[in-house]
Each structure stands twice: as structure tokens, then as C-alpha cells.
Amino acid sequence: MIKNNFKKLGVIALSLAVLTFVGCSSSNSKSADKSIGEQMDYKITGIDAGAGEMQLAEKAMEAYNTNYTVQSSSGAAMTQALADAYKDEKPIIVTGWSPHWMFSKYDLKYLEDPKGSMGGAEHIDTVVHKGLKEKLPSAYKILDQFAWTPADMEAVMLKIYEGGSIKDVTRQWIDDNTDKVSKWTEGATKVDGDAIKIAYVAWDSEIASTNIIGTVLQDMGYTVNLTQVDAGPMWAALGSGDADAIVAAWLPATHKKYFSDYKDTIENLGPNLEGARLGLVVPTYMDINSIADLAK
Ligand code: PBE
């Protein structure tokens, strides 16, 4: 009897202790009291400072009268921050774009942009230094005929993200898609080691496209040099002729300024991909739907 009562008391004491603990932890928990903005320190997780999207995002923060700042980092740091936040269901806003593998790995949504600050429908164009047609006619023809779809690009991006080596993934995609690739090389003659230099930025989308076209040119006999630089230097290299071509020109909005800076010495061969877009991207578990929700 006595023993039994002690047991009961023990259970009650333990229950009280648990209740007190739970009560304390929720009332002391910082994140529970903080607004979404405070939890993110009013930061948009950005990418490399030279990306067109960074300037658009900064303008959007002004247009919507928010007190958020756009923090620059790199494409890789942005996707890592997204992975970390997603794992713990923490709030995060990133400068995202499509095509991108992130949409097949996570449940994400673009924030609505009623003011259109982040631009609208984009395409990715192939742009060459003027005179390439005479200098490397066969490469010019291939670059001009290069065109694929967001699904194609995303498939390559996803395989690389999942750990495939760029070289293997590229080779495999080309071997599996000879119907598409043969259209790009149609009418082009093989060469014997002519050098061609293609510049690009380490955005996952452009790592995919540049390596694909680089390998196709290599298969056609070119000695291909793929040079990874920042966005500003990429356009400057194309403008000066230091690079022969890029397949990474996001237009009409994203690289508008870069394009007009070098328009006299470059030639636009048109879209290699239609149906691209960019914007502020959040996990679907977040309770905001529009950039307007970030207003002060
Ligand atoms: N992006 C990806 C680039 C172009 C490709 C949207 C991050 C940019 O903002 O310049």
C-alpha cells in the first residue's frame, strides 16, 4: 500500500516535471516568438553578385518596400543553404531559376511578383564573338543549331547533382540523344583540332549546357577550352574575343545590361532554350505567397 502510493507520487512528480519542461521550452523558444523575417535576419539567400538575378532581386526589394537585403554567395552555397533550411523546415528565400534540379528534389514555389520586378518569360541564347562565322564556320553552324528543352537540361543537371561526374553524365546524355545531337551537327564538317573557347559561369544550368555543347564540338574535332568565370568577365571575354562563344545568355531581362554593353562586337544566334524563368523561391511549407508579403 505504502509502496504503491509512493509509485503514484513518483508518476505525478514525473508528469509535472515533463509538463514544466515542455511549457518552458515552448515559451523560451526564440524561433516561436520571432517573425519569419526575423528568423531569416531579413536576408534573401542570393548567388554570385554578378548574376543578373541579383540586381533584379535588389530592385524588387526596393519596389516592394521591404527591409530585406539580398546576400550574395554562390550558386553552390545557395543550394546548400536551401538544403540545410529544408531539412529543419526553417524559413528561407532564395534567388532561384528554372530549369533547375532543385524543383525535383524539394517542394518549392515561386513567390508571386505582381509588379514584374523579376522579369517575365526568359530564354537562354547562344551568343558568339563577331566574326566566328568566318573564323570557325563549322563550330558556328553547330552553335547556331544547338537547341534543347528545359526537360533535357534538367535531366543533365539532376544527374550531375546526384553525383555523376560531369564528363560521364555529358557523354551518356549525348549517346542517349543522338537524334537531337545529329540535328545540331547537321551540315557541319569535322575539323582537325581547331581551337575554340567557350566561357561560362558556375550556375548549375550553365555547367550542364556548356559541357554538353563543348563535348559535341569536341566530337566534331575541335580542341575545346571551357573557361569558368564570373558573369561580368564572361561577357567581357565574349566582347573582346577572348572567348569565342557562350551558351549562357539569359534574355530579354536577366543579362540585358551585359548584352547592350558588348552589342557591337557580338552576334546573337538566338535561343538554345525557351521556357526559362527566374524569381524568388521558397519551400512550400512557408506561409507566404508573394514578394508583396515581404513589405515592411
Ligand atoms: N541565373 C542562372 C543567371 C543566369 C543563369 C538565373 C542565376 C543570372 O541570374 O544571371
PDB file of C-alpha atoms and ligand atoms in Angstrom:
ATOM      1  CA  MET A   1       0.000   0.000   0.000  1.00  0.00           C
ATOM      2  CA  ILE A   2       2.648   2.485   1.046  1.00  0.00           C
ATOM      3  CA  LYS A   3       4.847   1.342  -1.764  1.00  0.00           C
ATOM      4  CA  ASN A   4       2.000   1.850  -4.206  1.00  0.00           C
ATOM      5  CA  ASN A   5       1.360   5.421  -3.102  1.00  0.00           C
ATOM      6  CA  PHE A   6       4.996   6.273  -3.493  1.00  0.00           C
ATOM      7  CA  LYS A   7       4.793   4.943  -7.019  1.00  0.00           C
ATOM      8  CA  LYS A   8       1.777   7.131  -7.765  1.00  0.00           C
ATOM      9  CA  LEU A   9       3.506  10.161  -6.309  1.00  0.00           C
ATOM     10  CA  GLY A  10       6.503   9.391  -8.441  1.00  0.00           C
ATOM     11  CA  VAL A  11       4.364   9.290 -11.583  1.00  0.00           C
ATOM     12  CA  ILE A  12       2.700  12.586 -10.674  1.00  0.00           C
ATOM     13  CA  ALA A  13       6.030  14.245  -9.935  1.00  0.00           C
ATOM     14  CA  LEU A  14       7.447  12.995 -13.213  1.00  0.00           C
ATOM     15  CA  SER A  15       4.392  14.228 -15.120  1.00  0.00           C
ATOM     16  CA  LEU A  16       4.710  17.654 -13.528  1.00  0.00           C
ATOM     17  CA  ALA A  17       8.379  17.767 -14.404  1.00  0.00           C
ATOM     18  CA  VAL A  18       7.626  16.878 -18.039  1.00  0.00           C
ATOM     19  CA  LEU A  19       4.831  19.472 -18.208  1.00  0.00           C
ATOM     20  CA  THR A  20       7.063  22.151 -16.744  1.00  0.00           C
ATOM     21  CA  PHE A  21       9.812  21.259 -19.176  1.00  0.00           C
ATOM     22  CA  VAL A  22       7.506  21.343 -22.203  1.00  0.00           C
ATOM     23  CA  GLY A  23       5.967  24.614 -21.020  1.00  0.00           C
ATOM     24  CA  CYS A  24       9.354  26.226 -20.557  1.00  0.00           C
ATOM     25  CA  SER A  25      10.775  25.087 -23.816  1.00  0.00           C
ATOM     26  CA  SER A  26       7.929  26.494 -25.865  1.00  0.00           C
ATOM     27  CA  SER A  27       7.738  29.818 -24.063  1.00  0.00           C
ATOM     28  CA  ASN A  28      11.518  30.243 -24.131  1.00  0.00           C
ATOM     29  CA  SER A  29      11.925  29.103 -27.715  1.00  0.00           C
ATOM     30  CA  LYS A  30      13.233  32.028 -29.730  1.00  0.00           C
ATOM     31  CA  SER A  31      12.034  30.889 -33.150  1.00  0.00           C
ATOM     32  CA  ALA A  32       8.449  30.538 -31.914  1.00  0.00           C
ATOM     33  CA  ASP A  33       8.376  34.220 -30.972  1.00  0.00           C
ATOM     34  CA  LYS A  34      10.226  35.549 -33.971  1.00  0.00           C
ATOM     35  CA  SER A  35       8.528  36.599 -37.172  1.00  0.00           C
ATOM     36  CA  ILE A  36       9.545  34.849 -40.391  1.00  0.00           C
ATOM     37  CA  GLY A  37      11.577  37.919 -41.365  1.00  0.00           C
ATOM     38  CA  GLU A  38      13.432  37.956 -38.049  1.00  0.00           C
ATOM     39  CA  GLN A  39      14.214  34.256 -38.325  1.00  0.00           C
ATOM     40  CA  MET A  40      15.884  34.955 -41.680  1.00  0.00           C
ATOM     41  CA  ASP A  41      17.534  38.179 -40.474  1.00  0.00           C
ATOM     42  CA  TYR A  42      15.689  39.842 -43.367  1.00  0.00           C
ATOM     43  CA  LYS A  43      18.103  38.185 -45.803  1.00  0.00           C
ATOM     44  CA  ILE A  44      17.371  36.751 -49.212  1.00  0.00           C
ATOM     45  CA  THR A  45      19.872  33.952 -49.847  1.00  0.00           C
ATOM     46  CA  GLY A  46      21.420  35.007 -53.147  1.00  0.00           C
ATOM     47  CA  ILE A  47      24.071  33.721 -55.532  1.00  0.00           C
ATOM     48  CA  ASP A  48      27.157  35.301 -57.153  1.00  0.00           C
ATOM     49  CA  ALA A  49      26.993  39.102 -57.183  1.00  0.00           C
ATOM     50  CA  GLY A  50      27.422  39.318 -60.979  1.00  0.00           C
ATOM     51  CA  ALA A  51      24.309  37.271 -61.751  1.00  0.00           C
ATOM     52  CA  GLY A  52      21.597  39.323 -63.431  1.00  0.00           C
ATOM     53  CA  GLU A  53      19.097  37.899 -60.988  1.00  0.00           C
ATOM     54  CA  MET A  54      20.891  39.565 -58.070  1.00  0.00           C
ATOM     55  CA  GLN A  55      20.312  43.034 -59.499  1.00  0.00           C
ATOM     56  CA  LEU A  56      16.687  42.169 -60.271  1.00  0.00           C
ATOM     57  CA  ALA A  57      16.167  40.872 -56.710  1.00  0.00           C
ATOM     58  CA  GLU A  58      17.671  44.037 -55.227  1.00  0.00           C
ATOM     59  CA  LYS A  59      15.374  46.176 -57.347  1.00  0.00           C
ATOM     60  CA  ALA A  60      12.426  44.026 -56.260  1.00  0.00           C
ATOM     61  CA  MET A  61      13.248  44.608 -52.573  1.00  0.00           C
ATOM     62  CA  GLU A  62      13.029  48.345 -53.237  1.00  0.00           C
ATOM     63  CA  ALA A  63       9.938  48.174 -55.432  1.00  0.00           C
ATOM     64  CA  TYR A  64       8.026  46.213 -52.789  1.00  0.00           C
ATOM     65  CA  ASN A  65       9.298  48.409 -49.943  1.00  0.00           C
ATOM     66  CA  THR A  66      10.793  45.624 -47.847  1.00  0.00           C
ATOM     67  CA  ASN A  67      13.619  45.755 -45.344  1.00  0.00           C
ATOM     68  CA  TYR A  68      15.223  42.622 -46.776  1.00  0.00           C
ATOM     69  CA  THR A  69      18.722  42.614 -48.223  1.00  0.00           C
ATOM     70  CA  VAL A  70      19.928  40.249 -50.921  1.00  0.00           C
ATOM     71  CA  GLN A  71      23.003  38.445 -49.690  1.00  0.00           C
ATOM     72  CA  SER A  72      25.483  37.351 -52.336  1.00  0.00           C
ATOM     73  CA  SER A  73      27.256  33.997 -52.150  1.00  0.00           C
ATOM     74  CA  SER A  74      27.441  31.449 -54.965  1.00  0.00           C
ATOM     75  CA  GLY A  75      25.104  29.027 -56.678  1.00  0.00           C
ATOM     76  CA  ALA A  76      26.561  26.155 -54.670  1.00  0.00           C
ATOM     77  CA  ALA A  77      26.290  27.998 -51.334  1.00  0.00           C
ATOM     78  CA  MET A  78      22.683  28.911 -52.114  1.00  0.00           C
ATOM     79  CA  THR A  79      21.645  25.316 -52.804  1.00  0.00           C
ATOM     80  CA  GLN A  80      23.468  24.178 -49.643  1.00  0.00           C
ATOM     81  CA  ALA A  81      21.650  26.801 -47.536  1.00  0.00           C
ATOM     82  CA  LEU A  82      18.377  25.650 -49.083  1.00  0.00           C
ATOM     83  CA  ALA A  83      19.148  22.012 -48.255  1.00  0.00           C
ATOM     84  CA  ASP A  84      20.011  22.912 -44.646  1.00  0.00           C
ATOM     85  CA  ALA A  85      16.885  25.008 -44.088  1.00  0.00           C
ATOM     86  CA  TYR A  86      14.641  22.452 -45.805  1.00  0.00           C
ATOM     87  CA  LYS A  87      15.866  19.637 -43.587  1.00  0.00           C
ATOM     88  CA  ASP A  88      14.662  21.510 -40.469  1.00  0.00           C
ATOM     89  CA  GLU A  89      11.663  23.201 -42.120  1.00  0.00           C
ATOM     90  CA  LYS A  90      13.190  26.580 -41.417  1.00  0.00           C
ATOM     91  CA  PRO A  91      12.205  29.659 -43.411  1.00  0.00           C
ATOM     92  CA  ILE A  92      14.420  30.574 -46.364  1.00  0.00           C
ATOM     93  CA  ILE A  93      14.032  32.653 -49.521  1.00  0.00           C
ATOM     94  CA  VAL A  94      16.470  32.026 -52.377  1.00  0.00           C
ATOM     95  CA  THR A  95      17.110  33.565 -55.773  1.00  0.00           C
ATOM     96  CA  GLY A  96      16.009  30.588 -57.838  1.00  0.00           C
ATOM     97  CA  TRP A  97      15.566  29.830 -61.507  1.00  0.00           C
ATOM     98  CA  SER A  98      14.277  27.227 -63.925  1.00  0.00           C
ATOM     99  CA  PRO A  99      15.459  24.920 -65.378  1.00  0.00           C
ATOM    100  CA  HIS A 100      16.974  23.730 -62.112  1.00  0.00           C
ATOM    101  CA  TRP A 101      17.250  20.365 -60.360  1.00  0.00           C
ATOM    102  CA  MET A 102      16.091  21.931 -57.069  1.00  0.00           C
ATOM    103  CA  PHE A 103      12.465  21.650 -58.188  1.00  0.00           C
ATOM    104  CA  SER A 104      12.677  17.871 -58.480  1.00  0.00           C
ATOM    105  CA  LYS A 105      14.448  17.474 -55.121  1.00  0.00           C
ATOM    106  CA  TYR A 106      12.333  19.784 -52.952  1.00  0.00           C
ATOM    107  CA  ASP A 107       8.735  21.061 -52.810  1.00  0.00           C
ATOM    108  CA  LEU A 108       9.218  24.683 -53.767  1.00  0.00           C
ATOM    109  CA  LYS A 109       7.187  27.596 -55.072  1.00  0.00           C
ATOM    110  CA  TYR A 110       7.999  30.862 -56.821  1.00  0.00           C
ATOM    111  CA  LEU A 111       6.785  33.906 -54.910  1.00  0.00           C
ATOM    112  CA  GLU A 112       4.257  35.833 -56.973  1.00  0.00           C
ATOM    113  CA  ASP A 113       5.612  39.045 -58.399  1.00  0.00           C
ATOM    114  CA  PRO A 114       2.653  41.306 -59.244  1.00  0.00           C
ATOM    115  CA  LYS A 115       4.966  44.211 -60.110  1.00  0.00           C
ATOM    116  CA  GLY A 116       7.003  42.077 -62.521  1.00  0.00           C
ATOM    117  CA  SER A 117      10.253  43.181 -60.890  1.00  0.00           C
ATOM    118  CA  MET A 118      11.987  39.851 -61.537  1.00  0.00           C
ATOM    119  CA  GLY A 119      11.213  39.883 -65.280  1.00  0.00           C
ATOM    120  CA  GLY A 120       8.927  37.539 -67.162  1.00  0.00           C
ATOM    121  CA  ALA A 121       9.488  34.659 -69.551  1.00  0.00           C
ATOM    122  CA  GLU A 122      13.172  34.262 -70.350  1.00  0.00           C
ATOM    123  CA  HIS A 123      15.091  32.318 -72.955  1.00  0.00           C
ATOM    124  CA  ILE A 124      18.715  31.282 -72.957  1.00  0.00           C
ATOM    125  CA  ASP A 125      20.593  32.380 -76.053  1.00  0.00           C
ATOM    126  CA  THR A 126      23.800  31.387 -77.772  1.00  0.00           C
ATOM    127  CA  VAL A 127      25.970  34.442 -78.403  1.00  0.00           C
ATOM    128  CA  VAL A 128      29.290  34.468 -80.279  1.00  0.00           C
ATOM    129  CA  HIS A 129      32.064  36.966 -80.830  1.00  0.00           C
ATOM    130  CA  LYS A 130      31.618  38.715 -84.174  1.00  0.00           C
ATOM    131  CA  GLY A 131      33.486  37.025 -86.988  1.00  0.00           C
ATOM    132  CA  LEU A 132      33.155  33.473 -85.687  1.00  0.00           C
ATOM    133  CA  LYS A 133      31.293  32.524 -88.844  1.00  0.00           C
ATOM    134  CA  GLU A 134      34.456  33.176 -90.890  1.00  0.00           C
ATOM    135  CA  LYS A 135      36.911  32.036 -88.213  1.00  0.00           C
ATOM    136  CA  LEU A 136      35.286  28.696 -87.300  1.00  0.00           C
ATOM    137  CA  PRO A 137      32.407  28.097 -89.749  1.00  0.00           C
ATOM    138  CA  SER A 138      31.670  24.562 -88.651  1.00  0.00           C
ATOM    139  CA  ALA A 139      31.523  25.470 -84.937  1.00  0.00           C
ATOM    140  CA  TYR A 140      29.399  28.475 -85.826  1.00  0.00           C
ATOM    141  CA  LYS A 141      26.915  26.195 -87.582  1.00  0.00           C
ATOM    142  CA  ILE A 142      26.765  23.777 -84.638  1.00  0.00           C
ATOM    143  CA  LEU A 143      26.338  26.591 -82.096  1.00  0.00           C
ATOM    144  CA  ASP A 144      23.632  28.110 -84.280  1.00  0.00           C
ATOM    145  CA  GLN A 145      21.761  24.793 -84.445  1.00  0.00           C
ATOM    146  CA  PHE A 146      22.105  23.984 -80.738  1.00  0.00           C
ATOM    147  CA  ALA A 147      18.661  23.899 -79.109  1.00  0.00           C
ATOM    148  CA  TRP A 148      17.162  21.754 -76.380  1.00  0.00           C
ATOM    149  CA  THR A 149      14.337  21.830 -73.846  1.00  0.00           C
ATOM    150  CA  PRO A 150      14.070  22.605 -70.117  1.00  0.00           C
ATOM    151  CA  ALA A 151      13.452  18.868 -69.529  1.00  0.00           C
ATOM    152  CA  ASP A 152      16.689  17.984 -71.363  1.00  0.00           C
ATOM    153  CA  MET A 153      18.702  20.482 -69.355  1.00  0.00           C
ATOM    154  CA  GLU A 154      17.117  19.442 -66.075  1.00  0.00           C
ATOM    155  CA  ALA A 155      17.892  15.775 -66.733  1.00  0.00           C
ATOM    156  CA  VAL A 156      21.586  16.593 -67.161  1.00  0.00           C
ATOM    157  CA  MET A 157      21.604  18.902 -64.117  1.00  0.00           C
ATOM    158  CA  LEU A 158      19.929  16.306 -61.925  1.00  0.00           C
ATOM    159  CA  LYS A 159      22.406  13.550 -62.823  1.00  0.00           C
ATOM    160  CA  ILE A 160      25.332  15.824 -62.026  1.00  0.00           C
ATOM    161  CA  TYR A 161      23.686  16.885 -58.751  1.00  0.00           C
ATOM    162  CA  GLU A 162      23.196  13.229 -57.850  1.00  0.00           C
ATOM    163  CA  GLY A 163      26.922  12.733 -58.038  1.00  0.00           C
ATOM    164  CA  GLY A 164      27.674  11.726 -61.610  1.00  0.00           C
ATOM    165  CA  SER A 165      30.910  13.140 -62.987  1.00  0.00           C
ATOM    166  CA  ILE A 166      30.257  15.921 -65.475  1.00  0.00           C
ATOM    167  CA  LYS A 167      32.228  14.024 -68.089  1.00  0.00           C
ATOM    168  CA  ASP A 168      30.274  10.779 -67.704  1.00  0.00           C
ATOM    169  CA  VAL A 169      26.871  12.432 -67.476  1.00  0.00           C
ATOM    170  CA  THR A 170      27.575  14.516 -70.580  1.00  0.00           C
ATOM    171  CA  ARG A 171      28.830  11.557 -72.579  1.00  0.00           C
ATOM    172  CA  GLN A 172      25.824   9.458 -71.582  1.00  0.00           C
ATOM    173  CA  TRP A 173      23.292  12.148 -72.460  1.00  0.00           C
ATOM    174  CA  ILE A 174      24.866  12.683 -75.886  1.00  0.00           C
ATOM    175  CA  ASP A 175      24.925   8.940 -76.577  1.00  0.00           C
ATOM    176  CA  ASP A 176      21.282   8.595 -75.479  1.00  0.00           C
ATOM    177  CA  ASN A 177      20.115  11.571 -77.572  1.00  0.00           C
ATOM    178  CA  THR A 178      21.762  11.091 -80.948  1.00  0.00           C
ATOM    179  CA  ASP A 179      18.549  12.197 -82.680  1.00  0.00           C
ATOM    180  CA  LYS A 180      18.806  15.651 -81.102  1.00  0.00           C
ATOM    181  CA  VAL A 181      22.565  15.954 -81.323  1.00  0.00           C
ATOM    182  CA  SER A 182      22.630  14.963 -85.009  1.00  0.00           C
ATOM    183  CA  LYS A 183      20.337  17.912 -85.748  1.00  0.00           C
ATOM    184  CA  TRP A 184      22.841  20.236 -84.117  1.00  0.00           C
ATOM    185  CA  THR A 185      25.705  18.910 -86.211  1.00  0.00           C
ATOM    186  CA  GLU A 186      23.717  18.574 -89.443  1.00  0.00           C
ATOM    187  CA  GLY A 187      25.644  20.048 -92.368  1.00  0.00           C
ATOM    188  CA  ALA A 188      28.736  20.769 -90.244  1.00  0.00           C
ATOM    189  CA  THR A 189      32.061  19.286 -91.324  1.00  0.00           C
ATOM    190  CA  LYS A 190      34.542  17.699 -88.953  1.00  0.00           C
ATOM    191  CA  VAL A 191      37.713  19.657 -88.254  1.00  0.00           C
ATOM    192  CA  ASP A 192      41.211  18.679 -87.209  1.00  0.00           C
ATOM    193  CA  GLY A 193      41.857  20.175 -83.791  1.00  0.00           C
ATOM    194  CA  ASP A 194      40.866  23.825 -84.359  1.00  0.00           C
ATOM    195  CA  ALA A 195      40.712  25.615 -81.008  1.00  0.00           C
ATOM    196  CA  ILE A 196      37.516  27.111 -79.637  1.00  0.00           C
ATOM    197  CA  LYS A 197      36.994  28.795 -76.295  1.00  0.00           C
ATOM    198  CA  ILE A 198      33.629  28.895 -74.547  1.00  0.00           C
ATOM    199  CA  ALA A 199      33.128  30.906 -71.365  1.00  0.00           C
ATOM    200  CA  TYR A 200      30.506  30.181 -68.709  1.00  0.00           C
ATOM    201  CA  VAL A 201      29.552  30.795 -65.100  1.00  0.00           C
ATOM    202  CA  ALA A 202      29.279  28.080 -62.432  1.00  0.00           C
ATOM    203  CA  TRP A 203      25.474  28.116 -62.417  1.00  0.00           C
ATOM    204  CA  ASP A 204      24.242  24.520 -62.431  1.00  0.00           C
ATOM    205  CA  SER A 205      22.165  25.183 -65.553  1.00  0.00           C
ATOM    206  CA  GLU A 206      25.137  26.578 -67.467  1.00  0.00           C
ATOM    207  CA  ILE A 207      27.525  23.890 -66.238  1.00  0.00           C
ATOM    208  CA  ALA A 208      25.135  21.443 -67.939  1.00  0.00           C
ATOM    209  CA  SER A 209      24.639  23.295 -71.234  1.00  0.00           C
ATOM    210  CA  THR A 210      28.250  24.363 -71.676  1.00  0.00           C
ATOM    211  CA  ASN A 211      29.622  20.893 -71.083  1.00  0.00           C
ATOM    212  CA  ILE A 212      27.089  19.359 -73.462  1.00  0.00           C
ATOM    213  CA  ILE A 213      27.910  21.710 -76.349  1.00  0.00           C
ATOM    214  CA  GLY A 214      31.623  21.519 -75.518  1.00  0.00           C
ATOM    215  CA  THR A 215      31.607  17.745 -75.833  1.00  0.00           C
ATOM    216  CA  VAL A 216      29.631  17.877 -79.081  1.00  0.00           C
ATOM    217  CA  LEU A 217      32.220  20.274 -80.531  1.00  0.00           C
ATOM    218  CA  GLN A 218      34.998  18.017 -79.311  1.00  0.00           C
ATOM    219  CA  ASP A 219      33.359  15.047 -81.019  1.00  0.00           C
ATOM    220  CA  MET A 220      33.444  17.141 -84.223  1.00  0.00           C
ATOM    221  CA  GLY A 221      37.214  17.508 -83.928  1.00  0.00           C
ATOM    222  CA  TYR A 222      37.593  20.778 -82.050  1.00  0.00           C
ATOM    223  CA  THR A 223      40.068  21.381 -79.252  1.00  0.00           C
ATOM    224  CA  VAL A 224      37.630  22.852 -76.753  1.00  0.00           C
ATOM    225  CA  ASN A 225      38.546  25.126 -73.886  1.00  0.00           C
ATOM    226  CA  LEU A 226      35.733  25.699 -71.374  1.00  0.00           C
ATOM    227  CA  THR A 227      36.555  28.612 -69.102  1.00  0.00           C
ATOM    228  CA  GLN A 228      34.617  29.168 -65.891  1.00  0.00           C
ATOM    229  CA  VAL A 229      34.426  32.802 -64.796  1.00  0.00           C
ATOM    230  CA  ASP A 230      32.025  35.285 -63.182  1.00  0.00           C
ATOM    231  CA  ALA A 231      29.208  36.799 -65.214  1.00  0.00           C
ATOM    232  CA  GLY A 232      30.908  40.177 -65.803  1.00  0.00           C
ATOM    233  CA  PRO A 233      34.178  38.630 -67.036  1.00  0.00           C
ATOM    234  CA  MET A 234      32.223  36.113 -69.157  1.00  0.00           C
ATOM    235  CA  TRP A 235      30.560  38.894 -71.122  1.00  0.00           C
ATOM    236  CA  ALA A 236      33.762  40.941 -71.248  1.00  0.00           C
ATOM    237  CA  ALA A 237      35.669  37.953 -72.657  1.00  0.00           C
ATOM    238  CA  LEU A 238      33.000  37.447 -75.310  1.00  0.00           C
ATOM    239  CA  GLY A 239      33.047  41.144 -76.164  1.00  0.00           C
ATOM    240  CA  SER A 240      36.837  41.239 -76.550  1.00  0.00           C
ATOM    241  CA  GLY A 241      37.075  37.973 -78.455  1.00  0.00           C
ATOM    242  CA  ASP A 242      38.979  36.307 -75.654  1.00  0.00           C
ATOM    243  CA  ALA A 243      36.069  33.848 -75.668  1.00  0.00           C
ATOM    244  CA  ASP A 244      34.516  32.706 -78.949  1.00  0.00           C
ATOM    245  CA  ALA A 245      31.063  31.874 -77.634  1.00  0.00           C
ATOM    246  CA  ILE A 246      28.704  31.499 -74.705  1.00  0.00           C
ATOM    247  CA  VAL A 247      25.505  29.438 -74.448  1.00  0.00           C
ATOM    248  CA  ALA A 248      24.540  31.199 -71.206  1.00  0.00           C
ATOM    249  CA  ALA A 249      22.906  34.483 -72.264  1.00  0.00           C
ATOM    250  CA  TRP A 250      19.679  34.892 -70.294  1.00  0.00           C
ATOM    251  CA  LEU A 251      17.421  37.348 -72.123  1.00  0.00           C
ATOM    252  CA  PRO A 252      15.486  39.554 -72.504  1.00  0.00           C
ATOM    253  CA  ALA A 253      15.757  40.768 -68.887  1.00  0.00           C
ATOM    254  CA  THR A 254      18.465  38.971 -66.910  1.00  0.00           C
ATOM    255  CA  HIS A 255      21.537  39.858 -68.983  1.00  0.00           C
ATOM    256  CA  LYS A 256      20.061  42.877 -70.745  1.00  0.00           C
ATOM    257  CA  LYS A 257      22.708  45.261 -69.426  1.00  0.00           C
ATOM    258  CA  TYR A 258      25.604  42.916 -70.232  1.00  0.00           C
ATOM    259  CA  PHE A 259      24.270  42.320 -73.727  1.00  0.00           C
ATOM    260  CA  SER A 260      23.948  46.009 -74.533  1.00  0.00           C
ATOM    261  CA  ASP A 261      27.425  46.747 -73.130  1.00  0.00           C
ATOM    262  CA  TYR A 262      29.015  44.476 -75.755  1.00  0.00           C
ATOM    263  CA  LYS A 263      26.447  44.556 -78.554  1.00  0.00           C
ATOM    264  CA  ASP A 264      28.867  46.000 -81.137  1.00  0.00           C
ATOM    265  CA  THR A 265      31.292  43.095 -81.058  1.00  0.00           C
ATOM    266  CA  ILE A 266      28.956  40.150 -80.518  1.00  0.00           C
ATOM    267  CA  GLU A 267      26.357  38.276 -82.541  1.00  0.00           C
ATOM    268  CA  ASN A 268      23.261  36.665 -81.030  1.00  0.00           C
ATOM    269  CA  LEU A 269      22.461  33.298 -82.628  1.00  0.00           C
ATOM    270  CA  GLY A 270      19.120  33.116 -80.826  1.00  0.00           C
ATOM    271  CA  PRO A 271      17.639  30.865 -78.149  1.00  0.00           C
ATOM    272  CA  ASN A 272      19.092  27.455 -77.369  1.00  0.00           C
ATOM    273  CA  LEU A 273      16.361  27.021 -74.723  1.00  0.00           C
ATOM    274  CA  GLU A 274      12.882  28.501 -74.401  1.00  0.00           C
ATOM    275  CA  GLY A 275      10.792  28.498 -71.241  1.00  0.00           C
ATOM    276  CA  ALA A 276      13.297  29.685 -68.647  1.00  0.00           C
ATOM    277  CA  ARG A 277      12.354  31.885 -65.721  1.00  0.00           C
ATOM    278  CA  LEU A 278      13.748  33.236 -62.500  1.00  0.00           C
ATOM    279  CA  GLY A 279      12.343  34.538 -59.271  1.00  0.00           C
ATOM    280  CA  LEU A 280      12.347  34.332 -55.512  1.00  0.00           C
ATOM    281  CA  VAL A 281      11.776  30.742 -54.450  1.00  0.00           C
ATOM    282  CA  VAL A 282      10.639  29.349 -51.083  1.00  0.00           C
ATOM    283  CA  PRO A 283       9.765  25.893 -49.746  1.00  0.00           C
ATOM    284  CA  THR A 284       6.003  25.213 -49.958  1.00  0.00           C
ATOM    285  CA  TYR A 285       5.869  24.831 -46.148  1.00  0.00           C
ATOM    286  CA  MET A 286       6.354  28.599 -45.908  1.00  0.00           C
ATOM    287  CA  ASP A 287       3.285  30.663 -45.313  1.00  0.00           C
ATOM    288  CA  ILE A 288       3.996  33.423 -47.829  1.00  0.00           C
ATOM    289  CA  ASN A 289       2.968  33.528 -51.481  1.00  0.00           C
ATOM    290  CA  SER A 290       4.059  36.848 -52.870  1.00  0.00           C
ATOM    291  CA  ILE A 291       7.019  39.197 -52.747  1.00  0.00           C
ATOM    292  CA  ALA A 292       4.410  41.714 -51.579  1.00  0.00           C
ATOM    293  CA  ASP A 293       4.176  39.693 -48.336  1.00  0.00           C
ATOM    294  CA  LEU A 294       7.710  40.885 -47.506  1.00  0.00           C
ATOM    295  CA  ALA A 295       6.693  44.560 -47.354  1.00  0.00           C
ATOM    296  CA  LYS A 296       7.558  46.421 -44.131  1.00  0.00           C
TER     297      LYS A 296
HETATM  298  N1  PBE B   1      20.835  32.683 -63.281  1.00  0.00           N
HETATM  299  C1  PBE B   1      21.083  31.411 -63.903  1.00  0.00           C
HETATM  300  C2  PBE B   1      21.741  33.581 -64.022  1.00  0.00           C
HETATM  301  C3  PBE B   1      21.609  33.163 -65.390  1.00  0.00           C
HETATM  302  C4  PBE B   1      21.540  31.685 -65.253  1.00  0.00           C
HETATM  303  C5  PBE B   1      19.430  32.992 -63.471  1.00  0.00           C
HETATM  304  C6  PBE B   1      21.195  32.592 -61.909  1.00  0.00           C
HETATM  305  C7  PBE B   1      21.700  35.068 -63.727  1.00  0.00           C
HETATM  306  O1  PBE B   1      20.920  35.489 -62.881  1.00  0.00           O
HETATM  307  O2  PBE B   1      22.469  35.820 -64.309  1.00  0.00           O
END
